[in-house]
Tab-separated table of C-alpha atoms in Angstrom:
chain	number	residue	atom	x	y	z
A	1	GLU	CA	17.270	7.601	5.430
A	2	LEU	CA	20.231	6.189	3.509
A	3	SER	CA	20.879	3.567	6.181
A	4	LEU	CA	17.282	2.414	5.760
A	5	ILE	CA	17.974	1.718	2.099
A	6	GLU	CA	20.740	-0.650	3.176
A	7	PHE	CA	18.143	-2.433	5.298
A	8	PHE	CA	15.905	-2.656	2.214
A	9	ARG	CA	18.835	-4.251	0.394
A	10	GLN	CA	19.101	-6.904	3.108
A	11	VAL	CA	15.389	-7.703	2.757
A	12	LEU	CA	15.839	-8.059	-0.995
A	13	ASP	CA	18.863	-10.296	-0.429
A	14	GLU	CA	16.620	-12.663	1.551
A	15	ALA	CA	14.261	-12.820	-1.429
A	16	ARG	CA	17.160	-13.648	-3.743
A	17	ASP	CA	18.589	-16.316	-1.445
A	18	ASP	CA	17.545	-19.673	-2.898
A	19	ARG	CA	18.236	-21.326	0.462
A	20	ASN	CA	14.969	-19.797	1.675
A	21	PRO	CA	11.710	-21.618	0.857
A	22	LEU	CA	9.903	-20.246	-2.191
A	23	LEU	CA	6.896	-18.692	-0.478
A	24	GLU	CA	9.208	-17.084	2.085
A	25	ARG	CA	11.184	-15.534	-0.767
A	26	LEU	CA	7.947	-14.199	-2.218
A	27	ARG	CA	7.039	-12.845	1.213
A	28	PHE	CA	10.336	-10.934	1.335
A	29	LEU	CA	9.600	-9.392	-2.077
A	30	ILE	CA	6.229	-8.255	-0.740
A	31	ILE	CA	7.811	-6.898	2.443
A	32	PHE	CA	10.310	-4.981	0.305
A	33	SER	CA	7.479	-3.222	-1.548
A	34	SER	CA	5.610	-2.488	1.665
A	35	ILE	CA	8.537	-0.908	3.506
A	36	VAL	CA	9.590	1.101	0.443
A	37	ASP	CA	6.032	2.465	0.210
A	38	GLU	CA	6.170	3.508	3.860
A	39	PHE	CA	9.629	5.002	3.345
A	40	PHE	CA	8.312	7.297	0.607
A	41	MET	CA	5.133	8.144	2.504
A	42	VAL	CA	7.025	9.238	5.607
A	43	ARG	CA	10.748	9.787	5.054
A	44	VAL	CA	10.900	10.992	1.462
A	45	SER	CA	7.862	13.215	1.954
A	46	GLY	CA	9.623	14.895	4.887
A	47	LEU	CA	12.732	15.577	2.811
A	48	LYS	CA	10.632	16.990	-0.028
A	49	GLU	CA	8.944	19.366	2.429
A	50	GLU	CA	12.359	20.603	3.559
A	51	VAL	CA	13.326	21.290	-0.051
A	52	GLU	CA	10.043	23.080	-0.757
A	53	HIS	CA	10.547	25.314	2.283
A	54	GLY	CA	14.117	26.167	1.296
A	55	TRP	CA	15.737	24.358	4.221
A	56	GLU	CA	19.402	23.869	3.261
A	57	GLN	CA	20.910	22.910	6.609
A	58	PRO	CA	22.872	19.641	6.164
A	59	SER	CA	21.906	16.649	8.290
A	60	LEU	CA	24.382	14.786	10.503
A	61	ASP	CA	25.782	12.969	7.459
A	62	GLY	CA	26.615	16.298	5.810
A	63	LEU	CA	23.960	16.063	3.091
A	64	THR	CA	21.197	18.559	2.433
A	65	ALA	CA	17.640	17.345	1.886
A	66	ALA	CA	18.017	17.775	-1.885
A	67	GLU	CA	21.252	15.774	-1.888
A	68	GLN	CA	19.637	13.033	0.171
A	69	LEU	CA	16.724	12.801	-2.271
A	70	ALA	CA	19.136	12.449	-5.187
A	71	GLU	CA	21.113	9.752	-3.381
A	72	ILE	CA	17.923	7.903	-2.416
A	73	ARG	CA	16.910	7.674	-6.066
A	74	THR	CA	20.398	6.569	-7.108
A	75	ARG	CA	20.370	3.740	-4.573
A	76	LEU	CA	16.734	2.692	-4.811
A	77	GLN	CA	16.306	2.521	-8.570
A	78	PRO	CA	18.607	-0.495	-9.086
A	79	LEU	CA	16.972	-2.235	-6.112
A	80	ALA	CA	13.535	-1.800	-7.680
A	81	LEU	CA	14.829	-3.233	-10.956
A	82	GLU	CA	16.399	-6.175	-9.137
A	83	GLN	CA	13.158	-6.826	-7.260
A	84	MET	CA	11.267	-7.146	-10.539
A	85	ARG	CA	13.981	-9.330	-12.060
A	86	CYS	CA	13.928	-11.629	-9.042
A	87	LEU	CA	10.143	-11.884	-9.171
A	88	LYS	CA	9.773	-12.449	-12.922
A	89	GLU	CA	12.858	-14.531	-13.681
A	90	ASP	CA	13.338	-16.457	-10.468
A	91	VAL	CA	10.510	-16.696	-7.937
A	92	LEU	CA	7.449	-16.891	-10.207
A	93	PRO	CA	8.965	-19.509	-12.564
A	94	ALA	CA	10.018	-21.574	-9.544
A	95	LEU	CA	6.506	-21.327	-8.089
A	96	ALA	CA	5.082	-22.427	-11.443
A	97	ARG	CA	7.216	-25.553	-11.258
A	98	GLU	CA	5.583	-26.205	-7.890
A	99	GLY	CA	2.098	-25.878	-9.369
A	100	ILE	CA	1.440	-22.273	-8.274
A	101	VAL	CA	1.037	-20.368	-11.526
A	102	ILE	CA	0.496	-16.668	-12.238
A	103	ALA	CA	-0.599	-16.859	-15.862
A	104	PRO	CA	-0.943	-13.893	-18.224
A	105	TYR	CA	-4.530	-13.511	-19.397
A	106	GLU	CA	-3.444	-14.101	-22.995
A	107	SER	CA	-2.061	-17.528	-22.077
A	108	LEU	CA	-5.290	-18.795	-20.486
A	109	THR	CA	-7.213	-21.607	-22.117
A	110	LYS	CA	-10.626	-20.918	-23.605
A	111	ALA	CA	-12.326	-22.370	-20.522
A	112	GLU	CA	-10.140	-20.323	-18.176
A	113	ARG	CA	-10.827	-17.115	-20.094
A	114	TYR	CA	-14.539	-17.821	-19.927
A	115	GLN	CA	-14.261	-18.243	-16.160
A	116	ALA	CA	-12.244	-15.028	-15.783
A	117	ASP	CA	-14.615	-13.060	-18.040
A	118	GLU	CA	-17.633	-14.406	-16.179
A	119	TYR	CA	-16.040	-13.244	-12.912
A	120	PHE	CA	-15.429	-9.838	-14.487
A	121	GLY	CA	-19.072	-9.458	-15.501
A	122	ARG	CA	-20.405	-10.664	-12.161
A	123	GLU	CA	-18.024	-9.139	-9.597
A	124	VAL	CA	-15.853	-6.514	-11.263
A	125	PHE	CA	-17.901	-4.645	-13.860
A	126	PRO	CA	-20.523	-3.369	-11.338
A	127	VAL	CA	-17.874	-1.638	-9.203
A	128	LEU	CA	-15.841	0.001	-11.980
A	129	THR	CA	-16.148	3.775	-12.414
A	130	PRO	CA	-14.349	5.234	-15.449
A	131	LEU	CA	-13.669	8.966	-15.074
A	132	ALA	CA	-13.186	10.943	-18.283
A	133	VAL	CA	-11.110	14.108	-18.465
A	134	ASP	CA	-12.426	16.967	-20.585
A	135	PRO	CA	-13.067	20.725	-20.205
A	136	ALA	CA	-16.064	19.992	-17.986
A	137	HIS	CA	-14.363	17.253	-15.960
A	138	PRO	CA	-10.914	18.024	-14.496
A	139	PHE	CA	-8.297	15.392	-13.833
A	140	PRO	CA	-9.579	13.252	-10.933
A	141	TYR	CA	-7.914	12.850	-7.571
A	142	ILE	CA	-5.717	9.727	-7.467
A	143	SER	CA	-5.750	8.121	-4.023
A	144	GLY	CA	-2.462	6.966	-2.560
A	145	LEU	CA	-1.286	3.412	-3.347
A	146	SER	CA	-4.300	2.756	-5.573
A	147	LEU	CA	-3.763	0.869	-8.819
A	148	ASN	CA	-5.055	2.733	-11.870
A	149	PHE	CA	-5.415	2.518	-15.624
A	150	GLY	CA	-4.688	5.459	-17.869
A	151	ILE	CA	-6.835	4.805	-20.951
A	152	MET	CA	-7.002	6.610	-24.279
A	153	VAL	CA	-10.302	6.138	-26.122
A	154	ARG	CA	-11.656	7.445	-29.410
A	155	SER	CA	-15.243	7.741	-30.616
A	156	THR	CA	-16.181	5.390	-33.445
A	157	ALA	CA	-19.071	7.619	-34.540
A	158	ALA	CA	-16.903	9.824	-36.740
A	159	GLU	CA	-13.470	9.688	-38.272
A	160	ALA	CA	-10.562	11.839	-37.099
A	161	THR	CA	-12.067	12.420	-33.661
A	162	PRO	CA	-9.542	13.274	-30.941
A	163	THR	CA	-8.654	10.773	-28.244
A	164	ARG	CA	-9.798	11.287	-24.666
A	165	PHE	CA	-8.037	10.322	-21.459
A	166	ILE	CA	-9.945	8.185	-18.972
A	167	ARG	CA	-8.810	7.114	-15.539
A	168	LEU	CA	-10.050	3.766	-14.240
A	169	LYS	CA	-9.286	2.659	-10.693
A	170	VAL	CA	-8.797	-1.040	-9.997
A	171	PRO	CA	-11.301	-1.773	-7.188
A	172	PRO	CA	-9.338	-2.186	-3.934
A	173	SER	CA	-12.253	-4.147	-2.469
A	174	LEU	CA	-11.552	-7.098	-4.789
A	175	PRO	CA	-8.670	-9.587	-4.597
A	176	GLY	CA	-5.781	-8.676	-6.850
A	177	LEU	CA	-5.555	-12.247	-8.152
A	178	VAL	CA	-8.330	-14.125	-9.947
A	179	GLN	CA	-8.285	-17.901	-9.586
A	180	VAL	CA	-8.882	-19.792	-12.808
A	181	GLY	CA	-9.808	-23.437	-12.631
A	182	ASP	CA	-9.912	-25.492	-9.463
A	183	THR	CA	-6.164	-25.451	-8.926
A	184	THR	CA	-3.614	-22.916	-7.743
A	185	ARG	CA	-3.607	-21.115	-11.082
A	186	TYR	CA	-4.235	-17.374	-11.109
A	187	THR	CA	-4.176	-14.298	-13.289
A	188	PHE	CA	-3.965	-10.670	-12.206
A	189	LEU	CA	-7.272	-8.844	-11.773
A	190	SER	CA	-5.743	-5.884	-13.617
A	191	GLU	CA	-5.140	-8.081	-16.679
A	192	VAL	CA	-8.726	-9.349	-16.616
A	193	ILE	CA	-9.928	-5.735	-16.544
A	194	ALA	CA	-7.528	-4.686	-19.304
A	195	CYS	CA	-8.801	-7.425	-21.607
A	196	ASN	CA	-12.438	-6.487	-20.964
A	197	LEU	CA	-12.178	-2.708	-21.340
A	198	GLY	CA	-14.261	-2.789	-24.508
A	199	SER	CA	-17.363	-3.630	-22.477
A	200	LEU	CA	-16.980	-0.340	-20.596
A	201	PHE	CA	-16.852	1.991	-23.592
A	202	HIS	CA	-19.666	1.363	-26.045
A	203	GLY	CA	-19.364	3.434	-29.196
A	204	MET	CA	-15.682	4.011	-28.519
A	205	SER	CA	-12.483	2.206	-29.357
A	206	VAL	CA	-9.779	1.701	-26.738
A	207	GLU	CA	-6.548	2.958	-28.301
A	208	HIS	CA	-4.289	1.855	-25.446
A	209	ALA	CA	-4.328	1.417	-21.657
A	210	HIS	CA	-1.472	1.476	-19.162
A	211	MET	CA	-1.085	1.053	-15.409
A	212	PHE	CA	0.111	3.653	-12.912
A	213	ARG	CA	0.282	4.046	-9.139
A	214	VAL	CA	0.782	7.108	-6.936
A	215	THR	CA	2.349	7.258	-3.475
A	216	ARG	CA	1.358	10.223	-1.318
A	217	ASP	CA	2.687	11.986	1.760
A	218	ALA	CA	1.303	10.169	4.809
A	219	ASP	CA	3.364	11.817	7.531
A	220	ILE	CA	1.535	13.175	10.548
A	221	ASP	CA	2.541	16.564	11.918
A	222	ILE	CA	0.895	17.443	15.217
A	223	ARG	CA	2.184	20.116	17.581
A	224	GLU	CA	1.334	18.413	20.852
A	225	GLU	CA	1.698	21.578	22.912
A	226	GLU	CA	-0.967	23.228	20.737
A	227	ALA	CA	-3.368	20.279	20.561
A	228	GLY	CA	-5.963	20.446	23.291
A	229	ASP	CA	-7.303	16.998	22.374
A	230	LEU	CA	-4.507	14.884	20.915
A	231	LEU	CA	-6.822	12.125	19.715
A	232	SER	CA	-9.112	14.569	17.896
A	233	ALA	CA	-6.085	16.293	16.380
A	234	LEU	CA	-4.766	12.945	15.177
A	235	GLN	CA	-8.112	12.040	13.629
A	236	ARG	CA	-8.111	15.358	11.746
A	237	GLU	CA	-4.585	14.662	10.488
A	238	LEU	CA	-5.633	11.206	9.306
A	239	ARG	CA	-8.438	12.733	7.259
A	240	LYS	CA	-6.002	15.247	5.755
A	241	ARG	CA	-3.479	12.488	5.035
A	242	ARG	CA	-5.756	11.017	2.372
A	243	PHE	CA	-5.026	14.126	0.309
A	244	GLY	CA	-1.273	14.319	0.935
A	245	SER	CA	1.078	15.588	-1.741
A	246	PRO	CA	2.292	13.040	-4.312
A	247	VAL	CA	5.836	11.826	-3.670
A	248	LYS	CA	6.206	9.000	-6.209
A	249	LEU	CA	4.649	7.946	-9.507
A	250	GLU	CA	5.124	4.350	-10.656
A	251	VAL	CA	4.220	3.519	-14.234
A	252	ALA	CA	4.283	0.430	-16.416
A	253	ALA	CA	7.258	0.119	-18.746
A	254	ASP	CA	4.992	0.082	-21.814
A	255	MET	CA	3.464	3.504	-21.087
A	256	PRO	CA	4.008	5.968	-23.968
A	257	GLU	CA	6.010	9.071	-23.154
A	258	GLU	CA	3.067	11.292	-24.093
A	259	MET	CA	0.849	9.693	-21.444
A	260	LEU	CA	3.641	9.749	-18.863
A	261	LEU	CA	4.206	13.484	-19.362
A	262	TYR	CA	0.463	14.083	-19.117
A	263	LEU	CA	0.270	12.160	-15.828
A	264	MET	CA	3.300	13.952	-14.404
A	265	GLU	CA	1.752	17.345	-15.128
A	266	SER	CA	-1.731	16.365	-13.935
A	267	ILE	CA	-0.595	14.668	-10.722
A	268	GLY	CA	2.150	17.164	-9.975
A	269	VAL	CA	5.387	15.181	-9.842
A	270	GLU	CA	8.892	15.811	-11.144
A	271	PRO	CA	10.958	13.474	-13.344
A	272	ASP	CA	12.943	12.292	-10.313
A	273	ASP	CA	9.672	11.165	-8.695
A	274	VAL	CA	8.923	8.730	-11.533
A	275	TYR	CA	9.822	5.032	-11.366
A	276	ILE	CA	9.277	2.905	-14.478
A	277	LEU	CA	8.692	-0.762	-13.634
A	278	ASP	CA	8.707	-3.732	-15.976
A	279	GLY	CA	6.375	-5.881	-13.916
A	280	PRO	CA	3.330	-5.752	-11.633
A	281	LEU	CA	2.941	-2.365	-9.949
A	282	ASN	CA	1.256	-3.841	-6.893
A	283	ILE	CA	3.257	-6.855	-5.763
A	284	LEU	CA	1.233	-6.838	-2.545
A	285	ASP	CA	-1.533	-8.570	-4.535
A	286	LEU	CA	0.619	-11.699	-4.448
A	287	GLY	CA	0.373	-11.879	-0.660
A	288	VAL	CA	-2.549	-14.303	-0.884
A	289	LEU	CA	-0.136	-16.940	-2.192
A	290	CYS	CA	1.786	-16.846	1.083
A	291	ASP	CA	-1.363	-18.084	2.838
A	292	LEU	CA	-1.619	-21.222	0.702
A	293	ASP	CA	-1.420	-24.524	2.548
A	294	ARG	CA	2.000	-25.432	1.204
A	295	PRO	CA	4.205	-26.137	4.250
A	296	ASP	CA	6.852	-27.556	1.914
A	297	LEU	CA	7.368	-24.052	0.511
A	298	LYS	CA	7.582	-22.281	3.882
A	299	HIS	CA	9.858	-22.253	6.890
A	300	THR	CA	9.046	-24.873	9.496
A	301	PRO	CA	6.922	-23.074	12.103
A	302	LEU	CA	8.804	-22.192	15.275
A	303	ARG	CA	7.858	-24.594	18.045
A	304	THR	CA	6.944	-22.404	20.977
A	305	VAL	CA	6.710	-23.481	24.590
A	306	ARG	CA	4.594	-22.541	27.580
A	307	PRO	CA	6.135	-22.025	31.015
A	308	LYS	CA	5.818	-25.239	33.011
A	309	ARG	CA	3.762	-23.701	35.812
A	310	LEU	CA	1.281	-22.233	33.315
A	311	ALA	CA	1.062	-25.467	31.357
A	312	GLN	CA	-0.160	-27.426	34.374
A	313	GLY	CA	-3.707	-26.157	33.986
A	314	LYS	CA	-3.625	-23.824	36.982
A	315	SER	CA	-5.024	-20.338	36.754
A	316	VAL	CA	-2.446	-17.756	35.791
A	317	PHE	CA	-2.978	-15.941	39.086
A	318	ASP	CA	-2.312	-19.102	41.093
A	319	ALA	CA	0.864	-19.600	39.091
A	320	ILE	CA	2.307	-16.116	39.596
A	321	ARG	CA	1.254	-16.107	43.257
A	322	HIS	CA	4.028	-18.633	43.835
A	323	GLY	CA	6.689	-16.613	42.032
A	324	ASP	CA	7.606	-14.748	38.865
A	325	VAL	CA	7.196	-16.402	35.468
A	326	LEU	CA	9.768	-15.476	32.822
A	327	LEU	CA	8.468	-15.116	29.247
A	328	HIS	CA	11.010	-15.108	26.418
A	329	HIS	CA	9.426	-14.243	23.075
A	330	PRO	CA	9.229	-15.522	20.388
A	331	TYR	CA	10.199	-18.813	22.023
A	332	THR	CA	7.410	-18.537	24.582
A	333	ASP	CA	3.969	-18.820	23.009
A	334	TYR	CA	2.469	-15.320	22.938
A	335	SER	CA	-0.940	-16.765	23.801
A	336	THR	CA	0.460	-16.787	27.344
A	337	VAL	CA	0.199	-12.993	27.374
A	338	THR	CA	-3.219	-12.971	25.715
A	339	ASN	CA	-4.537	-15.525	28.207
A	340	PHE	CA	-3.173	-13.459	31.097
A	341	VAL	CA	-5.010	-10.334	29.917
A	342	ARG	CA	-8.173	-12.373	29.303
A	343	ALA	CA	-7.975	-13.888	32.790
A	344	ALA	CA	-7.666	-10.397	34.272
A	345	ALA	CA	-10.651	-9.182	32.246
A	346	ASN	CA	-12.828	-12.061	33.477
A	347	ASP	CA	-11.689	-12.167	37.116
A	348	LYS	CA	-14.188	-10.484	39.429
A	349	ASN	CA	-11.402	-9.532	41.837
A	350	VAL	CA	-9.550	-7.490	39.209
A	351	LEU	CA	-10.549	-3.836	39.453
A	352	ALA	CA	-8.214	-2.263	36.893
A	353	ILE	CA	-6.013	-3.210	33.944
A	354	LYS	CA	-3.105	-1.007	32.904
A	355	ILE	CA	-1.170	-1.872	29.765
A	356	CYS	CA	1.251	-0.341	27.274
A	357	LEU	CA	0.532	-0.955	23.580
A	358	TYR	CA	2.888	0.278	20.889
A	359	ARG	CA	1.417	-1.203	17.737
A	360	THR	CA	-1.799	-3.089	17.180
A	361	GLY	CA	-3.811	-4.174	14.175
A	362	GLN	CA	-7.382	-3.932	12.978
A	363	GLN	CA	-8.137	-7.364	14.476
A	364	SER	CA	-6.179	-7.120	17.744
A	365	GLU	CA	-7.301	-9.792	20.202
A	366	ILE	CA	-5.869	-7.900	23.169
A	367	ALA	CA	-7.669	-4.695	22.160
A	368	GLU	CA	-10.939	-6.640	22.007
A	369	ILE	CA	-10.309	-8.147	25.461
A	370	LEU	CA	-9.636	-4.677	26.880
A	371	ARG	CA	-12.901	-3.424	25.391
A	372	GLN	CA	-14.775	-6.275	27.014
A	373	ALA	CA	-13.097	-5.541	30.342
A	374	GLY	CA	-14.212	-1.925	30.124
A	375	GLU	CA	-17.774	-3.012	29.373
A	376	GLN	CA	-17.694	-5.167	32.505
A	377	GLY	CA	-16.959	-2.123	34.643
A	378	LYS	CA	-13.213	-2.491	35.044
A	379	GLN	CA	-10.978	0.547	34.814
A	380	VAL	CA	-8.874	0.074	31.671
A	381	THR	CA	-5.886	2.309	31.000
A	382	ALA	CA	-3.895	1.751	27.811
A	383	LEU	CA	-0.797	3.796	27.042
A	384	ILE	CA	-0.529	3.860	23.261
A	385	GLU	CA	1.662	5.557	20.658
A	386	LEU	CA	-0.867	7.703	18.836
A	387	LYS	CA	1.706	8.980	16.360
A	388	ALA	CA	3.212	5.650	15.300
A	389	ARG	CA	3.063	6.672	11.640
A	390	LEU	CA	1.076	4.258	9.529
A	391	SER	CA	-0.374	2.439	12.547
A	392	ALA	CA	-2.122	5.596	13.720
A	393	GLN	CA	-5.451	4.802	12.101
A	394	ALA	CA	-5.734	1.457	13.891
A	395	PHE	CA	-4.925	3.188	17.180
A	396	THR	CA	-7.580	5.847	16.742
A	397	LEU	CA	-10.163	3.174	15.941
A	398	PHE	CA	-9.242	1.401	19.167
A	399	THR	CA	-9.165	4.466	21.414
A	400	GLY	CA	-12.159	6.107	19.777
A	401	SER	CA	-14.390	3.114	20.397
A	402	SER	CA	-13.029	2.426	23.886
A	403	GLY	CA	-13.751	5.802	25.396
């Protein structure tokens, strides 16, 4: 676990290195957040379980689970602060100089605010669901990695009425950045929502609102010798994973202590599980910027090659009939592999396809080709890693629909 944190430091160093193109530096900041999330969901959650069960046996490095958790916090906290500093003081200002601007809502022009507010009324307002907490409505479940507002409101009907806590989830179905104008100028969706909260609470005044984010245990624990149907067991674990125990609470730096303590008690986290961030809580929202058509702000794409015999237009089977073909990735274009699997799926003389897949995504081209091959009557056997942590859901979708 501690060696992984040193890897995280190397990723962050790439983001800080001004020799890297700007959008690549931003990409490294996003990768840092993503791998830290996974680290808490899998590694930290496992250590916390050991502590909860009273397991005090030291690991190979001589540290108990409790000592490892303390050291993880000591090492990670300054990295999280440096990530935010790099983003706010270095990368975002440099992007702004290149015409890619993340503007605070308050700094928008009148026309830009009108555009953002119109987007809020048309696309955002209909999918917002404020959940109040009172004696008849307990504190709601906070889904893992979701971005949320903690809002304190007060009725305007009478004086001296107590404030009420309301949780508002930022819709994950909407882009985290809202484009304003016809250029590459954006503002955070969360800021647009924050500045339009009054439209959600008629007859009430919004006292204050602050962002928070919860990370939950996403580890999968399946005893294979006891699971008659491993795939079904995995699917059950995936459903349970949605309700995993909280392992980290991230809050905005401007959150009052009273609200923080209330969230800690309601969610069920300890002080050492809390990380206070002076910046956006969901940096992954900035990923859309990495897809902009700005080659001057990215690494020059790697020029891949195709093996000479395959580049001559012959069928792949004719080519390999005359000898082996060596593929060296990433220098060899990976479409060579995809085309080979596709050729096998479409060839009437191919009776079976056997393949090993470790990780795949929701839009895997090879998985789709294998499905088509199965529909054409070919025997398709895919050896896959069903327990590959956070990729498990994609695997079950693939295997479940393939039969």
